[in-house]
């Protein structure tokens, strides 16, 4: 019995961890199917050994929780999750339980959208509040972000005193691909799947960011309503359409569980062709009076069940392994397969992630492998069924794109090409180089840079300073004025401080703040290029990884050539920071809130001009917190730690 109790506790701990990663961090580590199977195992053990059942078990909880980033919203009507079924036998068992108390039951079958569940509230036909499900009882107020989603109506077609509806915010597959491309260009960790992309986008503090993500919504339920009487689920969905909501698509009312199963199978067969992700199909009792009599358990309504499609797997032959160089320099292996039909589409390529994954599975060219679609989007190799060759596949030592030697950074799974002029990374590097915090070349945005690369006007970073402006003026959409504006901006960037150039180079692990520290410490690009790891470690705030990244970058001949070319075009290679005196030497300032007469960036420069440094976070090492209006959590933390808080007047007095 001790083994049983230990097993139950281990399952609970594992499920809580993965639930938190999925619902609250938007960063799942396992597939939904694996999570569902663990939950089923725990539920069976609790039923078999009720003495170990507890009210706080994951089997009793809805997955998420309210995040303190947003205001909390208590749901008047609980936002329940659904009981899962994984076979037709379990669907028939659900039907049997329904018919224990109800006769002449009709069901509505609809696809189960894989996104983030939300509530929308309307007063007199006007959108007033929107919130996430959270734990079912308490969610987060995300009204501002919901307002920028295209299919969230801000005013209904009919005015009702009050209505609350439930829907699923999702990211269409095409939007997901665009977001991931943008993340890779910006050297950000890409979202794993559309569901997590939708959740992460809806929880943005800045709704203008949410607006760029291409989110959409399907509404599938009325939680509560005043001013109209509705008797069935299908009637309510039809009514939601009349109000102007984008309702869950392809819902069908059927008269028997056999017809319901047929519809579930039909939805499953079509899911590969849909423009959005689904992770199952839902069967709901249609009649509201019957629903009321059936009621709910502590976690699930008894009048609905969600059939989860198992991940479809097929065996095929691995013909070849191709290595592509991504826009961040990461070498990515792709399996070339004998074509196989999987989840409604033909699959001939699959991800192999990285060298560690290949080593773990023992994968090599010629092997017979099992392939499945992760989240119905990206095919992946699951395992090797039959080895048809010796050993495992090894990554090349040199970049397939530019021939430079590749490196594997300590504590990273990725193998990278660090050549700043690698053709495969050119577009991403150029966009970063011209961005506001880097060289700030106004007029050279991502779309224009891409056009110049396509037209052959830029093939190396330093080509920015040798542009053919006559050729630019002749391009469609460009006039002489536009070309001259770009020329002025390019010339202006030559005079930037050395810190902006260091950041613009895109050295891994070196952000704008680190670039400023390097610039202030070494004063010239030449001194920085000749610095050792030990020299860089003398800078407060630099660790081994950052120091090694700098040294590795400048050790490449391509980096040396880039600096030489930029210098020949007149780009500044010296720090412009002037230390007026050292009154703030050894002091760290944190700036927060809105100052009365100056921008925080201006105050930051003043701190540095007098020998001090600024930080973005409050810690025990902080000397002063310079706080303005709406200072927020940083001010609270400073007070908790006993850090001296000053206002703008006190700061200006310190400068006299």
XYZ file of C-alpha atoms in Angstrom:
656
model
C 0.000 0.000 0.000
C 2.956 2.335 0.579
C 3.879 1.885 -3.087
C 0.346 2.858 -4.151
C 0.361 6.000 -1.998
C 3.813 6.936 -3.303
C 2.653 6.410 -6.905
C -0.431 8.594 -6.349
C 1.639 11.394 -4.795
C 4.205 11.225 -7.605
C 1.467 11.466 -10.229
C -0.113 14.448 -8.460
C 3.216 16.265 -8.211
C 4.020 15.604 -11.879
C 0.554 16.679 -13.042
C 0.672 19.898 -10.994
C 4.050 20.748 -12.500
C 2.930 20.148 -16.084
C -0.409 21.896 -15.489
C 1.455 24.987 -14.294
C 3.771 24.874 -17.325
C 0.781 24.527 -19.671
C -1.816 26.895 -18.203
C 0.243 29.547 -16.430
C 3.644 29.623 -18.177
C 2.350 28.829 -21.695
C 5.384 26.569 -22.072
C 4.342 22.890 -22.117
C 7.022 20.228 -21.860
C 4.909 17.180 -22.771
C 2.148 16.494 -25.284
C -1.517 16.760 -24.235
C -1.967 13.031 -24.800
C 0.759 12.154 -22.251
C -0.783 14.529 -19.711
C -4.268 13.107 -20.262
C -3.020 9.545 -19.781
C -1.345 10.436 -16.476
C -4.563 12.120 -15.318
C -6.561 9.013 -16.218
C -4.128 6.794 -14.325
C -4.400 9.000 -11.220
C -8.190 9.038 -11.414
C -8.353 5.236 -11.607
C -6.020 4.864 -8.612
C -8.125 7.303 -6.559
C -11.285 5.380 -7.433
C -9.607 2.082 -6.582
C -8.049 3.382 -3.341
C -10.475 6.052 -2.007
C -8.557 6.278 1.282
C -5.855 8.209 -0.620
C -8.277 10.562 -2.396
C -7.939 14.236 -1.399
C -9.980 17.358 -2.270
C -6.883 19.186 -3.619
C -6.019 16.467 -6.151
C -5.467 17.605 -9.779
C -8.426 15.389 -10.710
C -10.668 17.829 -8.787
C -9.187 21.042 -10.183
C -9.568 23.101 -13.342
C -6.082 23.605 -14.724
C -5.232 27.307 -14.535
C -5.064 29.959 -11.848
C -5.453 33.721 -11.841
C -2.211 35.607 -12.481
C -1.471 38.712 -10.404
C -0.469 40.532 -13.601
C -4.159 41.365 -14.149
C -7.062 42.186 -11.856
C -8.970 39.151 -10.589
C -12.514 38.396 -11.773
C -14.848 36.128 -9.790
C -17.041 34.150 -12.186
C -20.714 34.255 -11.244
C -21.255 31.090 -13.278
C -18.409 28.630 -12.845
C -16.381 27.998 -16.007
C -16.173 24.220 -15.856
C -13.827 21.932 -17.729
C -15.082 18.809 -19.525
C -14.727 15.128 -18.802
C -12.515 13.425 -21.386
C -13.198 10.279 -23.386
C -10.602 8.415 -25.435
C -12.681 5.678 -27.061
C -16.152 5.098 -28.487
C -16.829 2.765 -25.563
C -16.333 5.674 -23.173
C -18.660 7.845 -25.276
C -21.314 5.115 -25.069
C -20.774 4.905 -21.302
C -21.443 8.675 -21.112
C -24.663 8.124 -23.103
C -25.685 5.297 -20.755
C -25.269 7.573 -17.701
C -27.339 10.311 -19.361
C -30.153 7.856 -20.153
C -30.297 6.658 -16.544
C -32.392 9.765 -15.849
C -33.337 11.198 -19.245
C -35.285 9.883 -22.239
C -35.420 11.166 -25.834
C -32.044 12.870 -25.601
C -30.657 14.930 -28.461
C -26.972 15.857 -28.608
C -25.044 18.704 -30.228
C -21.604 17.764 -31.557
C -19.001 20.475 -32.183
C -15.214 20.690 -32.621
C -13.170 21.358 -29.475
C -11.062 24.423 -30.284
C -7.533 24.310 -28.844
C -7.044 27.758 -27.339
C -7.649 29.790 -24.189
C -11.130 29.826 -22.663
C -12.570 33.278 -21.915
C -15.773 34.958 -20.721
C -17.249 38.010 -22.477
C -19.805 40.213 -20.674
C -22.206 42.715 -22.286
C -24.516 45.279 -20.663
C -27.228 46.797 -22.887
C -25.502 45.206 -25.872
C -22.091 46.825 -25.192
C -18.940 44.881 -24.287
C -17.998 45.714 -20.693
C -15.568 43.054 -19.490
C -13.671 39.974 -20.572
C -11.773 37.479 -18.451
C -9.863 34.203 -18.615
C -11.156 30.975 -17.080
C -8.376 30.745 -14.482
C -9.284 27.981 -12.029
C -12.940 28.098 -13.066
C -13.992 30.301 -10.140
C -11.511 33.180 -10.458
C -9.900 34.427 -13.677
C -7.985 37.445 -14.987
C -9.459 40.654 -16.396
C -8.063 40.860 -19.956
C -10.710 43.233 -21.343
C -8.219 45.533 -23.064
C -6.592 42.688 -24.947
C -9.911 41.113 -25.930
C -11.072 44.427 -27.441
C -8.348 44.255 -30.124
C -9.344 40.761 -31.312
C -11.148 41.089 -34.640
C -14.155 38.861 -33.960
C -14.903 40.088 -30.437
C -17.931 42.353 -31.083
C -17.795 45.571 -29.063
C -21.532 46.123 -29.692
C -24.112 43.413 -30.318
C -26.691 43.423 -33.112
C -29.448 43.319 -30.483
C -29.485 45.110 -27.137
C -29.949 42.826 -24.118
C -29.879 43.979 -20.476
C -27.050 41.503 -19.776
C -25.396 38.523 -21.385
C -22.249 36.563 -20.546
C -20.868 34.193 -23.164
C -17.984 31.762 -23.169
C -15.566 31.366 -26.043
C -12.141 30.110 -27.023
C -9.439 32.552 -28.105
C -7.175 30.833 -30.608
C -4.403 31.617 -33.048
C -5.024 30.534 -36.667
C -2.258 28.394 -38.157
C -1.195 31.113 -40.615
C -0.961 33.690 -37.811
C 1.084 31.213 -35.782
C 3.566 30.789 -38.620
C 3.938 34.580 -38.960
C 4.471 35.049 -35.216
C 7.102 32.301 -35.074
C 8.928 33.785 -38.088
C 8.976 37.161 -36.330
C 10.235 35.610 -33.087
C 13.070 33.868 -34.917
C 14.027 37.114 -36.634
C 14.220 38.800 -33.224
C 16.238 35.919 -31.741
C 13.380 35.083 -29.355
C 12.350 31.624 -28.192
C 9.417 30.708 -30.471
C 6.065 29.511 -29.176
C 5.741 25.736 -29.207
C 2.223 25.591 -30.651
C -0.751 27.854 -31.499
C -2.500 27.224 -28.173
C 0.424 28.562 -26.161
C 0.924 31.371 -28.649
C -2.707 32.409 -28.099
C -2.398 32.253 -24.314
C 0.868 34.197 -24.277
C -0.533 36.821 -26.640
C -3.736 37.325 -24.644
C -1.733 37.892 -21.452
C 0.401 40.715 -22.873
C 0.548 43.805 -20.673
C 0.466 45.958 -23.816
C -2.687 45.400 -25.894
C -0.922 46.822 -28.975
C 1.285 43.714 -28.907
C -1.803 41.499 -28.683
C -3.236 43.327 -31.703
C -0.274 42.243 -33.874
C -0.674 38.531 -33.130
C -3.674 37.783 -35.371
C -5.821 36.196 -32.656
C -9.407 35.123 -33.257
C -12.275 33.697 -31.206
C -15.074 31.152 -31.431
C -17.985 31.544 -28.994
C -19.627 28.288 -27.923
C -21.812 28.863 -24.872
C -24.138 31.303 -23.104
C -23.220 31.403 -19.419
C -26.118 33.645 -18.381
C -28.557 36.002 -20.117
C -31.336 38.471 -19.301
C -34.093 39.574 -21.647
C -34.551 36.363 -23.626
C -35.515 32.743 -22.909
C -33.615 29.949 -24.638
C -34.409 26.266 -24.297
C -31.597 24.398 -26.026
C -27.924 24.589 -26.920
C -28.481 24.683 -30.684
C -31.064 27.427 -30.224
C -28.529 29.403 -28.165
C -25.781 28.981 -30.796
C -28.147 30.171 -33.526
C -29.064 33.148 -31.326
C -25.375 33.959 -30.734
C -24.912 34.155 -34.508
C -27.786 36.648 -34.721
C -26.104 38.791 -32.055
C -22.953 38.997 -34.187
C -20.713 36.429 -32.492
C -18.349 34.161 -34.410
C -19.749 30.857 -33.132
C -18.010 27.515 -32.993
C -18.150 26.128 -36.558
C -19.820 22.999 -37.913
C -22.043 22.269 -34.913
C -24.664 19.564 -35.597
C -27.682 18.332 -33.607
C -28.218 14.556 -33.689
C -30.837 12.157 -32.317
C -28.635 9.278 -31.149
C -25.213 8.499 -29.757
C -24.400 6.522 -32.929
C -24.954 9.668 -35.010
C -22.887 11.627 -32.497
C -19.991 9.161 -32.892
C -20.257 9.473 -36.668
C -19.915 13.261 -36.354
C -16.931 12.914 -33.987
C -15.212 10.703 -36.567
C -16.037 13.130 -39.380
C -14.532 16.045 -37.439
C -11.443 13.929 -36.763
C -10.974 13.168 -40.448
C -11.231 16.849 -41.412
C -8.966 18.338 -38.715
C -5.855 18.345 -40.912
C -7.644 20.664 -43.361
C -8.822 23.202 -40.769
C -7.223 26.650 -40.462
C -7.166 26.321 -36.671
C -6.163 23.710 -34.108
C -8.648 21.362 -32.466
C -7.788 18.759 -29.851
C -11.070 16.862 -29.905
C -14.824 17.025 -30.356
C -17.486 17.806 -27.743
C -20.825 16.046 -27.308
C -23.384 18.043 -25.320
C -26.941 17.340 -24.231
C -28.995 19.846 -26.217
C -31.993 20.452 -23.923
C -31.285 22.923 -21.085
C -33.921 21.446 -18.772
C -32.286 18.032 -19.102
C -28.909 19.628 -18.358
C -30.265 21.164 -15.153
C -31.538 17.777 -13.993
C -28.255 16.038 -14.840
C -26.173 18.651 -12.964
C -22.397 18.593 -12.431
C -19.699 16.893 -10.393
C -17.125 18.964 -8.472
C -15.220 19.438 -11.705
C -17.286 18.383 -14.753
C -20.822 18.878 -16.059
C -22.562 15.495 -16.372
C -24.271 16.579 -19.606
C -21.154 16.830 -21.789
C -18.091 14.829 -22.735
C -14.977 15.763 -24.752
C -13.569 13.112 -27.047
C -9.792 13.574 -27.349
C -8.197 12.403 -30.581
C -5.120 10.290 -29.890
C -1.958 11.447 -31.691
C -1.892 9.446 -34.915
C 1.408 7.638 -35.466
C 2.813 5.917 -38.551
C 6.016 4.052 -39.374
C 8.132 5.065 -42.357
C 11.718 5.131 -43.609
C 14.083 8.004 -42.847
C 15.684 8.699 -46.230
C 17.959 11.618 -45.328
C 18.713 14.263 -42.690
C 19.014 17.841 -43.898
C 20.709 20.553 -41.836
C 19.290 24.066 -42.198
C 20.741 27.227 -40.681
C 18.078 29.352 -39.054
C 17.976 33.114 -38.875
C 19.520 32.987 -35.390
C 22.386 30.767 -36.533
C 20.988 27.564 -35.016
C 21.579 24.426 -37.071
C 18.296 22.521 -37.270
C 18.021 18.917 -38.457
C 15.031 17.837 -40.539
C 14.175 14.236 -41.343
C 13.367 13.522 -44.996
C 10.875 10.628 -44.995
C 9.163 8.262 -47.342
C 5.753 9.947 -47.644
C 3.081 8.772 -45.217
C -0.555 9.906 -44.673
C -0.923 11.330 -41.161
C -3.740 13.312 -39.462
C -5.352 14.229 -42.763
C -2.189 15.322 -44.603
C 0.755 13.774 -46.442
C 3.944 13.963 -44.373
C 7.402 13.701 -45.933
C 9.440 15.810 -43.491
C 9.669 15.897 -39.689
C 11.633 17.746 -37.034
C 14.534 16.083 -35.211
C 15.043 19.026 -32.807
C 18.813 18.856 -32.115
C 21.856 16.583 -31.717
C 20.873 15.575 -28.167
C 17.479 14.357 -29.413
C 19.147 12.365 -32.213
C 21.614 10.821 -29.743
C 18.858 9.953 -27.249
C 16.798 8.137 -29.905
C 19.822 6.675 -31.732
C 18.569 8.025 -35.073
C 20.449 7.558 -38.334
C 19.745 7.744 -42.054
C 18.051 4.591 -43.334
C 16.264 3.734 -40.061
C 12.573 2.815 -39.850
C 11.018 5.405 -37.531
C 7.659 6.268 -35.978
C 6.295 9.693 -36.892
C 3.442 11.665 -35.346
C 2.046 15.163 -35.542
C 2.657 17.233 -32.401
C -0.398 19.402 -31.802
C -1.601 18.456 -35.294
C 0.908 20.921 -36.764
C 4.571 19.902 -36.743
C 5.443 16.280 -37.593
C 8.117 14.788 -35.334
C 10.070 11.545 -35.118
C 9.031 9.680 -31.965
C 11.379 6.694 -31.961
C 13.405 4.250 -34.041
C 11.616 0.959 -34.765
C 14.367 -0.698 -36.742
C 18.027 0.292 -37.155
C 19.195 -0.182 -40.714
C 22.602 1.481 -40.281
C 25.391 1.664 -37.714
C 25.861 4.534 -35.250
C 23.916 7.771 -35.030
C 23.843 10.838 -37.224
C 26.380 13.572 -36.379
C 26.055 17.290 -37.100
C 28.607 18.841 -39.475
C 31.554 20.711 -37.945
C 31.171 23.547 -40.436
C 28.150 25.696 -41.312
C 26.375 24.401 -44.447
C 25.577 27.986 -45.433
C 28.901 29.813 -45.050
C 31.531 27.196 -44.160
C 32.443 28.721 -40.785
C 33.189 26.388 -37.881
C 30.098 25.877 -35.737
C 30.081 26.022 -31.938
C 28.004 24.584 -29.142
C 27.604 27.013 -26.275
C 27.892 25.590 -22.772
C 24.556 24.536 -21.224
C 22.753 24.834 -24.592
C 21.353 22.073 -26.782
C 21.729 24.209 -29.914
C 24.716 24.087 -32.250
C 25.282 27.485 -33.869
C 27.045 29.301 -36.633
C 28.342 32.546 -35.080
C 29.546 34.120 -38.339
C 27.842 37.561 -38.365
C 27.892 37.586 -42.172
C 26.423 34.111 -42.674
C 23.960 34.382 -45.602
C 21.342 32.294 -43.786
C 21.268 34.837 -40.950
C 21.595 37.965 -43.064
C 17.988 39.213 -42.931
C 17.627 38.775 -39.177
C 21.023 40.416 -38.523
C 20.202 43.378 -40.763
C 16.821 43.977 -39.091
C 18.471 43.907 -35.675
C 21.369 46.132 -36.820
C 18.984 48.860 -38.022
C 16.520 48.653 -35.108
C 15.872 51.546 -32.730
C 17.979 50.339 -29.769
C 20.805 49.414 -32.140
C 21.950 51.767 -34.946
C 18.471 53.349 -35.160
C 18.409 53.788 -38.939
C 15.010 55.296 -39.589
C 13.453 54.179 -42.874
C 15.164 50.786 -42.917
C 12.384 48.676 -41.410
C 12.023 44.895 -41.893
C 9.965 45.111 -45.119
C 12.331 47.582 -46.794
C 15.422 45.622 -45.729
C 13.890 42.467 -47.181
C 13.224 44.310 -50.459
C 16.827 45.560 -50.629
C 18.155 42.046 -49.972
C 15.873 40.560 -52.656
C 17.024 43.222 -55.167
C 20.682 42.547 -54.413
C 21.288 46.005 -52.913
C 22.448 44.480 -49.605
C 24.359 41.212 -49.276
C 26.555 42.092 -46.262
C 25.834 44.202 -43.192
C 28.338 46.863 -44.208
C 26.494 47.319 -47.535
C 24.106 49.543 -45.555
C 26.807 52.208 -45.692
C 27.423 51.761 -49.422
C 23.860 51.798 -50.777
C 23.107 52.767 -54.363
C 20.537 55.508 -53.733
C 19.883 56.063 -57.449
C 18.872 52.405 -57.760
C 16.670 52.739 -54.662
C 14.874 55.755 -56.137
C 13.944 53.655 -59.198
C 12.323 50.851 -57.177
C 8.519 50.590 -57.142
C 7.152 52.544 -54.200
C 10.369 54.531 -53.709
C 10.876 58.084 -54.836
C 13.951 60.277 -54.729
C 12.731 61.816 -51.461
C 12.494 58.382 -49.789
C 15.983 57.484 -50.984
C 17.353 60.771 -49.637
C 15.626 60.232 -46.283
C 17.306 56.837 -45.962
C 20.645 58.403 -46.931
C 20.300 61.029 -44.177
C 19.390 58.395 -41.574
C 22.291 56.129 -42.593
C 24.757 59.021 -42.375
C 23.383 60.057 -38.990
C 23.890 56.526 -37.600
C 27.644 56.754 -38.239
C 27.875 59.156 -35.310
C 26.222 56.816 -32.786
C 27.919 55.952 -29.516
C 30.055 52.814 -29.539
C 27.530 51.136 -27.209
C 24.837 51.161 -29.925
C 27.206 49.580 -32.441
C 28.183 46.823 -29.983
C 24.518 45.982 -29.446
C 23.827 46.218 -33.194
C 26.390 43.506 -33.931
C 23.988 40.970 -32.417
C 26.530 39.263 -30.167
C 24.741 36.407 -28.416
C 23.810 37.148 -24.775
C 24.778 40.835 -25.160
C 21.850 43.227 -24.875
C 21.744 47.018 -24.979
C 22.684 47.375 -21.294
C 25.655 45.017 -21.647
C 26.731 46.896 -24.775
C 26.821 50.126 -22.762
C 28.915 48.516 -20.023
C 31.408 47.194 -22.589
C 31.595 50.577 -24.297
C 32.153 52.475 -21.039
C 34.771 49.997 -19.829
C 36.906 49.526 -22.953
C 36.283 52.949 -24.560
C 37.239 51.804 -28.103
C 36.229 48.959 -30.415
C 39.902 48.013 -30.819
C 40.349 47.542 -27.070
C 37.170 45.460 -26.881
C 38.220 43.228 -29.783
C 41.563 42.534 -28.070
C 39.995 41.830 -24.652
C 40.255 38.396 -23.039
C 37.543 36.610 -21.076
C 39.334 37.615 -17.878
C 39.399 41.280 -18.951
C 35.635 41.270 -19.572
C 34.889 39.493 -16.293
C 36.275 42.551 -14.486
C 33.058 44.382 -15.440
C 30.475 44.198 -12.663
C 27.449 42.276 -13.959
C 29.305 40.138 -16.508
C 29.448 36.370 -16.096
C 31.421 33.650 -17.836
C 28.830 32.981 -20.559
C 28.553 36.641 -21.566
C 32.323 37.110 -21.580
C 32.873 33.993 -23.689
C 30.177 35.128 -26.149
C 32.054 38.401 -26.761
C 35.441 36.734 -27.195
C 34.026 34.005 -29.469
C 32.335 36.620 -31.636
C 35.422 38.724 -32.240
C 37.608 35.650 -32.799
C 35.869 35.058 -36.149
C 37.608 36.514 -39.203
C 34.219 37.588 -40.572
C 33.615 39.764 -37.478
C 37.011 41.412 -37.866
C 36.291 42.103 -41.538
C 32.888 43.602 -40.649
C 34.399 46.001 -38.085
C 37.159 46.983 -40.506
C 34.621 47.740 -43.265
C 32.309 49.706 -40.942
C 35.270 51.755 -39.759
C 36.305 52.481 -43.356
C 32.823 53.873 -44.013
C 33.207 56.275 -41.090
C 31.150 54.478 -38.407
C 32.213 55.698 -34.950
C 34.319 53.193 -32.993
C 34.734 55.128 -29.716
C 32.705 55.654 -26.560
C 31.162 59.091 -26.234
C 30.366 58.780 -22.541
C 31.968 61.643 -20.659
C 32.446 61.182 -16.941
C 32.026 64.627 -15.362
C 33.056 63.328 -11.946
C 32.814 60.102 -9.940
C 30.305 61.132 -7.260
C 28.078 58.117 -8.111
C 30.950 55.633 -8.449
C 29.981 52.244 -7.039
C 26.296 53.252 -6.848
C 23.393 51.546 -8.657
C 20.177 53.430 -9.459
C 16.837 51.897 -10.424
C 14.465 54.255 -12.247
C 10.716 53.657 -12.108
C 7.491 55.538 -12.803
C 6.996 58.821 -14.674
C 9.318 61.671 -13.663
C 7.902 65.254 -13.638
C 10.312 67.015 -16.028
C 12.693 64.472 -17.561
C 12.556 61.127 -19.286
C 14.006 58.110 -17.515
C 16.541 57.748 -20.350
C 17.774 61.283 -19.622
C 18.117 60.553 -15.914
C 19.959 57.346 -16.795
C 22.535 59.267 -18.842
C 23.074 61.672 -15.945
C 23.711 58.793 -13.543
C 26.301 57.359 -15.929
C 27.868 60.779 -16.551
C 28.690 60.950 -12.853
C 30.195 57.477 -12.634
C 27.145 55.474 -11.541
C 25.165 52.759 -13.278
C 21.498 51.922 -13.693
C 19.665 48.616 -13.356
C 16.225 47.440 -14.435
C 15.508 45.497 -11.231
C 15.616 46.245 -7.504
C 17.900 44.104 -5.334
C 19.954 44.379 -2.159
C 22.745 45.843 -4.322
C 20.544 48.807 -5.326
C 21.728 52.133 -3.825
C 18.798 54.373 -4.778
C 15.401 53.996 -6.406
C 14.481 57.142 -8.355
C 10.669 57.016 -8.408
C 8.050 59.035 -10.253
C 4.284 58.708 -10.542
C 2.784 55.193 -10.878
C 6.046 53.625 -9.748
C 4.447 50.227 -9.132
C 6.060 47.007 -7.931
C 9.667 48.276 -8.008
C 8.787 50.914 -5.417
C 7.073 48.272 -3.278
C 10.133 46.038 -3.432
C 12.458 48.947 -2.566
C 10.393 49.717 0.529
C 10.367 46.049 1.510
C 14.163 45.840 1.216
C 14.774 49.173 2.940
C 16.321 50.763 -0.179
C 16.485 54.582 -0.161
C 13.795 56.044 -2.443
C 14.314 59.519 -3.944
C 12.220 61.743 -6.213
C 13.368 63.901 -9.124
C 14.010 66.988 -6.923
C 16.257 65.008 -4.579
C 18.081 63.548 -7.590
C 18.706 67.022 -9.044
C 19.999 68.197 -5.661
C 22.534 65.342 -5.723
C 23.777 66.626 -9.082
C 24.438 70.183 -7.829
